[in-house]
Amino acid sequence: MDSGILNVAKPIGFSSFGVVRSIARLPGIVKIGHGGTLDPAADGVLPILVNAATRLADFVHGWPKTYVATAVFGFTSDTYDSEGTITPYGDSVQVTAAGIAAQLPGFTGTIAQVPPMFSALKQGGEALYRKARRGESVIRAPRAVQVHRIQLLDHDPESGTARLEIVCGQGTYIRSLVHDLGERLGSGAYVAGLRRTAYGPLQWDGALAPAQLLEAKSDWTRWLLPMELPLKDWPALRLNRDQAEAVSHGRTVTAPDAESGRYRLVDEAGRLLGWGVAEAGRVQPKAVFLP
């Protein structure tokens, strides 16, 4: 059974789940998941985890993401993007490139961000967007998110638009960031276009269209990236045959020379068996990929 990661280009107008559902029809796929939701109005890199790679989802989610967002000033949107009700607000003429750039440092580092009402986050067991569609509005607690870098790519004062590149961590809402930027500038703002250009080591330039994968049929596996990718920076612990057999059954093995921490577990041939945690001279496997 082939396992690994596919770098897929999610098109505009499709949900992330819809892309996963279409790719799941490929021969040889038993388990499938994705590495992070993109709104239907956005396009960009969507990591697809195939078969045993689904067990690495937590580590893929931890990869940094890069987005390019087109912000429109002088308006607000109830969804914070072009899908919602657009309302004139403030004055985009007052917004300058220098003014935008001056605000960006306040959106870097660990920041508190209130998720948009139109989001899939659940409150009381129900997605917020369902409540929003009924006209309800609930208090959303701010969440700490990490923005590694944000820069202004360009600004067009005539159209009141700007393009921003944002590198951020898990759980960051670009729509909320642009909305909050508009509030600080006193002009309002919403996202008119959004593309995820990178997701960890996966780049937009190398992403595959879902149709390309479907047309390849059984040959789709040639594009599988190795399962080791999310763990490539971890130290490897090479196991002998007896240790590999024990780990394949989820049993702890002795490793007196291993320092405490997480390890890639590989067999004598260098194949990835799984990953585990070493402590006090013993290694406990946390996930096993090969029998």
PDB file of C-alpha atoms in Angstrom:
ATOM      1  CA  MET A   1       0.000   0.000   0.000  1.00  0.00           C
ATOM      2  CA  ASP A   2       1.565   3.285  -1.130  1.00  0.00           C
ATOM      3  CA  SER A   3       1.670   6.045   1.478  1.00  0.00           C
ATOM      4  CA  GLY A   4       2.912   9.613   1.360  1.00  0.00           C
ATOM      5  CA  ILE A   5       1.984  13.241   0.769  1.00  0.00           C
ATOM      6  CA  LEU A   6       0.594  14.879  -2.356  1.00  0.00           C
ATOM      7  CA  ASN A   7       1.138  18.565  -3.071  1.00  0.00           C
ATOM      8  CA  VAL A   8      -2.256  19.506  -4.516  1.00  0.00           C
ATOM      9  CA  ALA A   9      -3.377  22.854  -5.938  1.00  0.00           C
ATOM     10  CA  LYS A  10      -6.848  23.527  -4.581  1.00  0.00           C
ATOM     11  CA  PRO A  11      -8.811  25.558  -7.126  1.00  0.00           C
ATOM     12  CA  ILE A  12     -11.122  28.456  -6.328  1.00  0.00           C
ATOM     13  CA  GLY A  13     -14.733  27.388  -5.870  1.00  0.00           C
ATOM     14  CA  PHE A  14     -13.964  24.010  -4.310  1.00  0.00           C
ATOM     15  CA  SER A  15     -13.926  23.116  -0.637  1.00  0.00           C
ATOM     16  CA  SER A  16     -10.898  21.340   0.772  1.00  0.00           C
ATOM     17  CA  PHE A  17     -13.110  18.374   1.641  1.00  0.00           C
ATOM     18  CA  GLY A  18     -14.427  18.289  -1.923  1.00  0.00           C
ATOM     19  CA  VAL A  19     -10.869  18.023  -3.263  1.00  0.00           C
ATOM     20  CA  VAL A  20     -10.096  15.217  -0.814  1.00  0.00           C
ATOM     21  CA  ARG A  21     -13.289  13.395  -1.758  1.00  0.00           C
ATOM     22  CA  SER A  22     -12.417  13.478  -5.471  1.00  0.00           C
ATOM     23  CA  ILE A  23      -8.845  12.243  -4.929  1.00  0.00           C
ATOM     24  CA  ALA A  24     -10.053   9.481  -2.606  1.00  0.00           C
ATOM     25  CA  ARG A  25     -11.413   7.699  -5.700  1.00  0.00           C
ATOM     26  CA  LEU A  26      -7.904   6.967  -6.976  1.00  0.00           C
ATOM     27  CA  PRO A  27      -6.943   3.278  -6.900  1.00  0.00           C
ATOM     28  CA  GLY A  28      -4.962   2.185  -3.849  1.00  0.00           C
ATOM     29  CA  ILE A  29      -6.170   4.918  -1.503  1.00  0.00           C
ATOM     30  CA  VAL A  30      -7.676   3.476   1.661  1.00  0.00           C
ATOM     31  CA  LYS A  31      -7.203   6.410   4.029  1.00  0.00           C
ATOM     32  CA  ILE A  32      -6.933  10.080   3.098  1.00  0.00           C
ATOM     33  CA  GLY A  33      -6.927  13.473   4.767  1.00  0.00           C
ATOM     34  CA  HIS A  34      -5.683  17.005   4.223  1.00  0.00           C
ATOM     35  CA  GLY A  35      -3.246  19.208   6.057  1.00  0.00           C
ATOM     36  CA  GLY A  36      -5.278  22.379   6.496  1.00  0.00           C
ATOM     37  CA  THR A  37      -8.552  23.834   5.271  1.00  0.00           C
ATOM     38  CA  LEU A  38      -8.679  26.530   2.605  1.00  0.00           C
ATOM     39  CA  ASP A  39     -11.871  28.531   2.100  1.00  0.00           C
ATOM     40  CA  PRO A  40     -13.723  27.799  -1.168  1.00  0.00           C
ATOM     41  CA  ALA A  41     -12.960  31.358  -2.331  1.00  0.00           C
ATOM     42  CA  ALA A  42      -9.212  30.752  -1.920  1.00  0.00           C
ATOM     43  CA  ASP A  43      -6.799  28.656  -3.916  1.00  0.00           C
ATOM     44  CA  GLY A  44      -3.365  27.330  -3.115  1.00  0.00           C
ATOM     45  CA  VAL A  45      -1.298  24.513  -1.706  1.00  0.00           C
ATOM     46  CA  LEU A  46      -3.321  21.753  -0.041  1.00  0.00           C
ATOM     47  CA  PRO A  47      -1.272  18.862   1.378  1.00  0.00           C
ATOM     48  CA  ILE A  48      -3.110  15.573   0.894  1.00  0.00           C
ATOM     49  CA  LEU A  49      -2.081  12.785   3.274  1.00  0.00           C
ATOM     50  CA  VAL A  50      -2.478   9.305   1.821  1.00  0.00           C
ATOM     51  CA  ASN A  51      -2.873   6.024   3.715  1.00  0.00           C
ATOM     52  CA  ALA A  52      -0.327   5.708   6.586  1.00  0.00           C
ATOM     53  CA  ALA A  53       0.685   9.360   6.159  1.00  0.00           C
ATOM     54  CA  THR A  54      -2.642  10.358   7.730  1.00  0.00           C
ATOM     55  CA  ARG A  55      -1.003   9.471  11.044  1.00  0.00           C
ATOM     56  CA  LEU A  56       1.386  12.395  10.561  1.00  0.00           C
ATOM     57  CA  ALA A  57      -1.346  15.021  10.271  1.00  0.00           C
ATOM     58  CA  ASP A  58      -0.420  16.774  13.536  1.00  0.00           C
ATOM     59  CA  PHE A  59       3.118  17.382  12.309  1.00  0.00           C
ATOM     60  CA  VAL A  60       1.996  18.597   8.892  1.00  0.00           C
ATOM     61  CA  HIS A  61      -0.410  21.025  10.572  1.00  0.00           C
ATOM     62  CA  GLY A  62       2.595  22.462  12.390  1.00  0.00           C
ATOM     63  CA  TRP A  63       4.340  23.517   9.171  1.00  0.00           C
ATOM     64  CA  PRO A  64       4.391  27.294   8.526  1.00  0.00           C
ATOM     65  CA  LYS A  65       2.057  28.557   5.792  1.00  0.00           C
ATOM     66  CA  THR A  66       2.626  31.394   3.350  1.00  0.00           C
ATOM     67  CA  TYR A  67      -0.292  33.374   1.906  1.00  0.00           C
ATOM     68  CA  VAL A  68      -0.666  36.220  -0.532  1.00  0.00           C
ATOM     69  CA  ALA A  69      -3.815  38.203   0.253  1.00  0.00           C
ATOM     70  CA  THR A  70      -5.411  41.011  -1.746  1.00  0.00           C
ATOM     71  CA  ALA A  71      -6.986  43.513   0.666  1.00  0.00           C
ATOM     72  CA  VAL A  72      -9.602  46.076  -0.335  1.00  0.00           C
ATOM     73  CA  PHE A  73      -9.791  49.175   1.865  1.00  0.00           C
ATOM     74  CA  GLY A  74     -12.775  51.480   2.352  1.00  0.00           C
ATOM     75  CA  PHE A  75     -15.230  48.629   2.930  1.00  0.00           C
ATOM     76  CA  THR A  76     -16.083  45.928   5.425  1.00  0.00           C
ATOM     77  CA  SER A  77     -17.603  42.498   4.909  1.00  0.00           C
ATOM     78  CA  ASP A  78     -19.582  40.414   7.382  1.00  0.00           C
ATOM     79  CA  THR A  79     -17.565  37.371   6.274  1.00  0.00           C
ATOM     80  CA  TYR A  80     -14.333  39.401   6.089  1.00  0.00           C
ATOM     81  CA  ASP A  81     -14.051  38.420   2.405  1.00  0.00           C
ATOM     82  CA  SER A  82     -15.778  39.013  -0.933  1.00  0.00           C
ATOM     83  CA  GLU A  83     -18.309  36.247  -0.271  1.00  0.00           C
ATOM     84  CA  GLY A  84     -20.204  38.333   2.264  1.00  0.00           C
ATOM     85  CA  THR A  85     -22.230  41.528   2.377  1.00  0.00           C
ATOM     86  CA  ILE A  86     -19.929  44.433   1.472  1.00  0.00           C
ATOM     87  CA  THR A  87     -20.513  47.753   3.242  1.00  0.00           C
ATOM     88  CA  PRO A  88     -18.713  51.074   2.577  1.00  0.00           C
ATOM     89  CA  TYR A  89     -16.614  52.115   5.544  1.00  0.00           C
ATOM     90  CA  GLY A  90     -14.063  54.829   6.213  1.00  0.00           C
ATOM     91  CA  ASP A  91     -12.035  56.358   3.440  1.00  0.00           C
ATOM     92  CA  SER A  92      -9.533  54.354   1.396  1.00  0.00           C
ATOM     93  CA  VAL A  93      -8.015  57.610   0.088  1.00  0.00           C
ATOM     94  CA  GLN A  94      -6.456  58.102   3.516  1.00  0.00           C
ATOM     95  CA  VAL A  95      -4.677  54.734   3.260  1.00  0.00           C
ATOM     96  CA  THR A  96      -1.095  54.936   2.045  1.00  0.00           C
ATOM     97  CA  ALA A  97       1.625  52.352   1.544  1.00  0.00           C
ATOM     98  CA  ALA A  98       3.586  53.960   4.371  1.00  0.00           C
ATOM     99  CA  GLY A  99       0.547  53.841   6.637  1.00  0.00           C
ATOM    100  CA  ILE A 100      -0.030  50.161   5.923  1.00  0.00           C
ATOM    101  CA  ALA A 101       3.633  49.287   6.450  1.00  0.00           C
ATOM    102  CA  ALA A 102       3.666  51.154   9.757  1.00  0.00           C
ATOM    103  CA  GLN A 103       0.876  48.942  11.120  1.00  0.00           C
ATOM    104  CA  LEU A 104       2.309  45.583  10.073  1.00  0.00           C
ATOM    105  CA  PRO A 105       4.781  45.125  12.959  1.00  0.00           C
ATOM    106  CA  GLY A 106       1.766  45.075  15.287  1.00  0.00           C
ATOM    107  CA  PHE A 107       0.548  41.938  13.536  1.00  0.00           C
ATOM    108  CA  THR A 108       3.748  39.921  13.870  1.00  0.00           C
ATOM    109  CA  GLY A 109       4.849  37.559  16.596  1.00  0.00           C
ATOM    110  CA  THR A 110       2.319  35.964  18.909  1.00  0.00           C
ATOM    111  CA  ILE A 111      -0.897  37.942  18.555  1.00  0.00           C
ATOM    112  CA  ALA A 112      -4.426  37.577  19.923  1.00  0.00           C
ATOM    113  CA  GLN A 113      -6.894  37.026  17.102  1.00  0.00           C
ATOM    114  CA  VAL A 114     -10.684  36.760  17.208  1.00  0.00           C
ATOM    115  CA  PRO A 115     -11.882  34.157  14.674  1.00  0.00           C
ATOM    116  CA  PRO A 116     -14.429  35.357  12.102  1.00  0.00           C
ATOM    117  CA  MET A 117     -18.071  34.588  12.741  1.00  0.00           C
ATOM    118  CA  PHE A 118     -18.232  32.898   9.347  1.00  0.00           C
ATOM    119  CA  SER A 119     -15.839  30.054  10.142  1.00  0.00           C
ATOM    120  CA  ALA A 120     -15.967  26.314  10.732  1.00  0.00           C
ATOM    121  CA  LEU A 121     -14.955  26.672  14.375  1.00  0.00           C
ATOM    122  CA  LYS A 122     -17.504  25.107  16.678  1.00  0.00           C
ATOM    123  CA  GLN A 123     -19.155  26.658  19.678  1.00  0.00           C
ATOM    124  CA  GLY A 124     -21.700  24.687  21.632  1.00  0.00           C
ATOM    125  CA  GLY A 125     -21.191  21.793  19.217  1.00  0.00           C
ATOM    126  CA  GLU A 126     -22.210  23.835  16.159  1.00  0.00           C
ATOM    127  CA  ALA A 127     -20.084  25.533  13.497  1.00  0.00           C
ATOM    128  CA  LEU A 128     -20.039  29.314  13.853  1.00  0.00           C
ATOM    129  CA  TYR A 129     -20.991  29.860  10.212  1.00  0.00           C
ATOM    130  CA  ARG A 130     -24.291  28.024  10.793  1.00  0.00           C
ATOM    131  CA  LYS A 131     -25.116  30.393  13.635  1.00  0.00           C
ATOM    132  CA  ALA A 132     -24.083  33.355  11.471  1.00  0.00           C
ATOM    133  CA  ARG A 133     -26.403  32.279   8.654  1.00  0.00           C
ATOM    134  CA  ARG A 134     -29.294  32.359  11.128  1.00  0.00           C
ATOM    135  CA  GLY A 135     -28.356  35.911  12.023  1.00  0.00           C
ATOM    136  CA  GLU A 136     -26.839  34.961  15.368  1.00  0.00           C
ATOM    137  CA  SER A 137     -23.675  36.526  16.694  1.00  0.00           C
ATOM    138  CA  VAL A 138     -21.793  35.019  19.606  1.00  0.00           C
ATOM    139  CA  ILE A 139     -18.803  36.154  21.608  1.00  0.00           C
ATOM    140  CA  ARG A 140     -15.637  34.524  20.279  1.00  0.00           C
ATOM    141  CA  ALA A 141     -12.698  34.340  22.616  1.00  0.00           C
ATOM    142  CA  PRO A 142      -9.413  35.625  21.166  1.00  0.00           C
ATOM    143  CA  ARG A 143      -6.892  32.930  20.345  1.00  0.00           C
ATOM    144  CA  ALA A 144      -3.116  33.190  20.346  1.00  0.00           C
ATOM    145  CA  VAL A 145      -1.712  32.686  16.850  1.00  0.00           C
ATOM    146  CA  GLN A 146       1.779  33.049  15.445  1.00  0.00           C
ATOM    147  CA  VAL A 147       2.595  35.367  12.540  1.00  0.00           C
ATOM    148  CA  HIS A 148       6.222  34.902  11.561  1.00  0.00           C
ATOM    149  CA  ARG A 149       6.371  37.600   8.908  1.00  0.00           C
ATOM    150  CA  ILE A 150       4.064  40.006   7.097  1.00  0.00           C
ATOM    151  CA  GLN A 151       5.065  42.406   4.360  1.00  0.00           C
ATOM    152  CA  LEU A 152       3.423  44.749   1.907  1.00  0.00           C
ATOM    153  CA  LEU A 153       4.027  43.604  -1.661  1.00  0.00           C
ATOM    154  CA  ASP A 154       2.307  46.495  -3.392  1.00  0.00           C
ATOM    155  CA  HIS A 155      -0.393  49.139  -2.941  1.00  0.00           C
ATOM    156  CA  ASP A 156      -2.673  50.737  -5.535  1.00  0.00           C
ATOM    157  CA  PRO A 157      -4.196  53.926  -4.097  1.00  0.00           C
ATOM    158  CA  GLU A 158      -6.554  54.360  -7.067  1.00  0.00           C
ATOM    159  CA  SER A 159      -8.348  51.054  -6.453  1.00  0.00           C
ATOM    160  CA  GLY A 160      -7.762  51.101  -2.698  1.00  0.00           C
ATOM    161  CA  THR A 161      -6.167  47.661  -2.796  1.00  0.00           C
ATOM    162  CA  ALA A 162      -2.960  46.154  -1.496  1.00  0.00           C
ATOM    163  CA  ARG A 163      -1.272  42.777  -1.631  1.00  0.00           C
ATOM    164  CA  LEU A 164       0.197  41.322   1.541  1.00  0.00           C
ATOM    165  CA  GLU A 165       2.422  38.285   2.014  1.00  0.00           C
ATOM    166  CA  ILE A 166       1.916  36.558   5.359  1.00  0.00           C
ATOM    167  CA  VAL A 167       3.897  33.676   6.837  1.00  0.00           C
ATOM    168  CA  CYS A 168       2.065  32.239   9.815  1.00  0.00           C
ATOM    169  CA  GLY A 169       1.398  29.245  11.990  1.00  0.00           C
ATOM    170  CA  GLN A 170      -1.544  26.957  12.552  1.00  0.00           C
ATOM    171  CA  GLY A 171      -4.979  28.447  13.204  1.00  0.00           C
ATOM    172  CA  THR A 172      -4.299  31.927  11.792  1.00  0.00           C
ATOM    173  CA  TYR A 173      -7.203  33.506   9.922  1.00  0.00           C
ATOM    174  CA  ILE A 174      -5.930  35.792   7.168  1.00  0.00           C
ATOM    175  CA  ARG A 175      -9.446  37.235   6.841  1.00  0.00           C
ATOM    176  CA  SER A 176      -9.364  38.324  10.483  1.00  0.00           C
ATOM    177  CA  LEU A 177      -5.883  39.781  10.105  1.00  0.00           C
ATOM    178  CA  VAL A 178      -6.935  41.935   7.125  1.00  0.00           C
ATOM    179  CA  HIS A 179     -10.166  42.957   8.886  1.00  0.00           C
ATOM    180  CA  ASP A 180      -8.186  44.020  11.971  1.00  0.00           C
ATOM    181  CA  LEU A 181      -5.673  45.898   9.817  1.00  0.00           C
ATOM    182  CA  GLY A 182      -8.541  47.853   8.251  1.00  0.00           C
ATOM    183  CA  GLU A 183      -9.867  48.738  11.694  1.00  0.00           C
ATOM    184  CA  ARG A 184      -6.486  50.052  12.825  1.00  0.00           C
ATOM    185  CA  LEU A 185      -6.221  52.159   9.663  1.00  0.00           C
ATOM    186  CA  GLY A 186      -9.764  53.456  10.183  1.00  0.00           C
ATOM    187  CA  SER A 187     -10.692  52.472   6.656  1.00  0.00           C
ATOM    188  CA  GLY A 188     -12.130  49.010   7.002  1.00  0.00           C
ATOM    189  CA  ALA A 189     -10.811  46.170   4.829  1.00  0.00           C
ATOM    190  CA  TYR A 190     -11.741  42.761   3.502  1.00  0.00           C
ATOM    191  CA  VAL A 191      -9.978  39.992   1.588  1.00  0.00           C
ATOM    192  CA  ALA A 192     -10.788  40.040  -2.118  1.00  0.00           C
ATOM    193  CA  GLY A 193      -8.365  37.268  -3.065  1.00  0.00           C
ATOM    194  CA  LEU A 194      -6.296  34.712  -1.199  1.00  0.00           C
ATOM    195  CA  ARG A 195      -3.723  32.164  -2.301  1.00  0.00           C
ATOM    196  CA  ARG A 196      -1.662  29.842  -0.122  1.00  0.00           C
ATOM    197  CA  THR A 197       1.659  29.889  -1.940  1.00  0.00           C
ATOM    198  CA  ALA A 198       3.586  27.564   0.371  1.00  0.00           C
ATOM    199  CA  TYR A 199       2.880  25.038   3.094  1.00  0.00           C
ATOM    200  CA  GLY A 200       6.081  23.993   4.810  1.00  0.00           C
ATOM    201  CA  PRO A 201       8.309  22.573   2.036  1.00  0.00           C
ATOM    202  CA  LEU A 202       5.412  22.381  -0.461  1.00  0.00           C
ATOM    203  CA  GLN A 203       5.323  25.172  -3.043  1.00  0.00           C
ATOM    204  CA  TRP A 204       2.521  26.459  -5.283  1.00  0.00           C
ATOM    205  CA  ASP A 205       4.734  26.190  -8.366  1.00  0.00           C
ATOM    206  CA  GLY A 206       4.975  22.422  -7.912  1.00  0.00           C
ATOM    207  CA  ALA A 207       1.370  21.759  -6.894  1.00  0.00           C
ATOM    208  CA  LEU A 208      -0.757  19.336  -8.918  1.00  0.00           C
ATOM    209  CA  ALA A 209      -4.263  20.053 -10.163  1.00  0.00           C
ATOM    210  CA  PRO A 210      -6.790  17.459  -8.912  1.00  0.00           C
ATOM    211  CA  ALA A 211      -7.741  16.745 -12.526  1.00  0.00           C
ATOM    212  CA  GLN A 212      -4.119  15.907 -13.297  1.00  0.00           C
ATOM    213  CA  LEU A 213      -4.099  13.276 -10.571  1.00  0.00           C
ATOM    214  CA  LEU A 214      -7.417  11.804 -11.646  1.00  0.00           C
ATOM    215  CA  GLU A 215      -6.303  11.570 -15.273  1.00  0.00           C
ATOM    216  CA  ALA A 216      -3.171   9.672 -14.210  1.00  0.00           C
ATOM    217  CA  LYS A 217      -5.313   6.868 -12.711  1.00  0.00           C
ATOM    218  CA  SER A 218      -3.050   4.199 -11.201  1.00  0.00           C
ATOM    219  CA  ASP A 219       0.066   6.190 -12.144  1.00  0.00           C
ATOM    220  CA  TRP A 220      -0.763   8.925  -9.611  1.00  0.00           C
ATOM    221  CA  THR A 221       1.708   7.392  -7.133  1.00  0.00           C
ATOM    222  CA  ARG A 222       4.664   8.857  -9.054  1.00  0.00           C
ATOM    223  CA  TRP A 223       3.888  12.198  -7.424  1.00  0.00           C
ATOM    224  CA  LEU A 224       3.829  10.886  -3.851  1.00  0.00           C
ATOM    225  CA  LEU A 225       6.268  12.690  -1.593  1.00  0.00           C
ATOM    226  CA  PRO A 226       7.920  10.571   1.119  1.00  0.00           C
ATOM    227  CA  MET A 227       6.241  10.084   4.448  1.00  0.00           C
ATOM    228  CA  GLU A 228       9.472  11.134   6.158  1.00  0.00           C
ATOM    229  CA  LEU A 229       8.971  14.723   5.019  1.00  0.00           C
ATOM    230  CA  PRO A 230       7.317  16.002   8.250  1.00  0.00           C
ATOM    231  CA  LEU A 231       9.973  14.194  10.321  1.00  0.00           C
ATOM    232  CA  LYS A 232      13.041  14.894   8.191  1.00  0.00           C
ATOM    233  CA  ASP A 233      14.664  17.190  10.765  1.00  0.00           C
ATOM    234  CA  TRP A 234      14.279  14.656  13.586  1.00  0.00           C
ATOM    235  CA  PRO A 235      17.197  12.422  14.599  1.00  0.00           C
ATOM    236  CA  ALA A 236      16.893   8.855  13.344  1.00  0.00           C
ATOM    237  CA  LEU A 237      17.190   5.813  15.570  1.00  0.00           C
ATOM    238  CA  ARG A 238      18.275   2.744  13.590  1.00  0.00           C
ATOM    239  CA  LEU A 239      16.835  -0.488  14.971  1.00  0.00           C
ATOM    240  CA  ASN A 240      18.092  -4.032  14.499  1.00  0.00           C
ATOM    241  CA  ARG A 241      15.766  -6.762  13.300  1.00  0.00           C
ATOM    242  CA  ASP A 242      14.578  -7.783  16.774  1.00  0.00           C
ATOM    243  CA  GLN A 243      13.974  -4.178  17.807  1.00  0.00           C
ATOM    244  CA  ALA A 244      12.150  -3.448  14.553  1.00  0.00           C
ATOM    245  CA  GLU A 245       9.920  -6.459  15.117  1.00  0.00           C
ATOM    246  CA  ALA A 246       9.089  -5.286  18.628  1.00  0.00           C
ATOM    247  CA  VAL A 247       8.355  -1.739  17.475  1.00  0.00           C
ATOM    248  CA  SER A 248       6.113  -3.020  14.685  1.00  0.00           C
ATOM    249  CA  HIS A 249       3.903  -4.463  17.425  1.00  0.00           C
ATOM    250  CA  GLY A 250       3.987  -1.253  19.449  1.00  0.00           C
ATOM    251  CA  ARG A 251       6.367  -2.578  22.115  1.00  0.00           C
ATOM    252  CA  THR A 252       8.963  -0.488  23.924  1.00  0.00           C
ATOM    253  CA  VAL A 253      12.614  -1.232  23.125  1.00  0.00           C
ATOM    254  CA  THR A 254      15.811  -0.407  24.967  1.00  0.00           C
ATOM    255  CA  ALA A 255      18.057   2.334  23.564  1.00  0.00           C
ATOM    256  CA  PRO A 256      20.638   3.215  26.223  1.00  0.00           C
ATOM    257  CA  ASP A 257      22.512   5.667  23.978  1.00  0.00           C
ATOM    258  CA  ALA A 258      19.448   7.633  22.868  1.00  0.00           C
ATOM    259  CA  GLU A 259      18.992  11.032  24.453  1.00  0.00           C
ATOM    260  CA  SER A 260      15.495  11.978  25.587  1.00  0.00           C
ATOM    261  CA  GLY A 261      13.277  13.257  22.800  1.00  0.00           C
ATOM    262  CA  ARG A 262      11.470  12.305  19.605  1.00  0.00           C
ATOM    263  CA  TYR A 263      13.007  10.060  16.962  1.00  0.00           C
ATOM    264  CA  ARG A 264      12.346   8.712  13.523  1.00  0.00           C
ATOM    265  CA  LEU A 265      12.447   4.933  13.903  1.00  0.00           C
ATOM    266  CA  VAL A 266      14.092   3.197  10.932  1.00  0.00           C
ATOM    267  CA  ASP A 267      15.089  -0.395  10.255  1.00  0.00           C
ATOM    268  CA  GLU A 268      18.500  -1.657   9.164  1.00  0.00           C
ATOM    269  CA  ALA A 269      17.642  -0.823   5.541  1.00  0.00           C
ATOM    270  CA  GLY A 270      16.760   2.757   6.477  1.00  0.00           C
ATOM    271  CA  ARG A 271      13.011   2.326   5.949  1.00  0.00           C
ATOM    272  CA  LEU A 272      10.784   4.449   8.140  1.00  0.00           C
ATOM    273  CA  LEU A 273       9.027   2.240  10.678  1.00  0.00           C
ATOM    274  CA  GLY A 274       7.362   4.995  12.681  1.00  0.00           C
ATOM    275  CA  TRP A 275       8.240   7.516  15.332  1.00  0.00           C
ATOM    276  CA  GLY A 276       8.736   7.266  19.052  1.00  0.00           C
ATOM    277  CA  VAL A 277       9.851   9.010  22.214  1.00  0.00           C
ATOM    278  CA  ALA A 278      13.042   8.098  24.063  1.00  0.00           C
ATOM    279  CA  GLU A 279      13.296   8.473  27.817  1.00  0.00           C
ATOM    280  CA  ALA A 280      15.510   6.852  30.433  1.00  0.00           C
ATOM    281  CA  GLY A 281      17.176   4.558  27.903  1.00  0.00           C
ATOM    282  CA  ARG A 282      13.954   3.216  26.415  1.00  0.00           C
ATOM    283  CA  VAL A 283      11.956   4.142  23.312  1.00  0.00           C
ATOM    284  CA  GLN A 284       8.172   3.976  23.215  1.00  0.00           C
ATOM    285  CA  PRO A 285       6.754   3.908  19.660  1.00  0.00           C
ATOM    286  CA  LYS A 286       3.936   6.432  19.206  1.00  0.00           C
ATOM    287  CA  ALA A 287       3.001   5.574  15.621  1.00  0.00           C
ATOM    288  CA  VAL A 288       4.011   2.601  13.474  1.00  0.00           C
ATOM    289  CA  PHE A 289       3.853   2.712   9.666  1.00  0.00           C
ATOM    290  CA  LEU A 290       5.370  -0.589   8.497  1.00  0.00           C
ATOM    291  CA  PRO A 291       4.556  -4.121   9.677  1.00  0.00           C
TER     292      PRO A 291
END
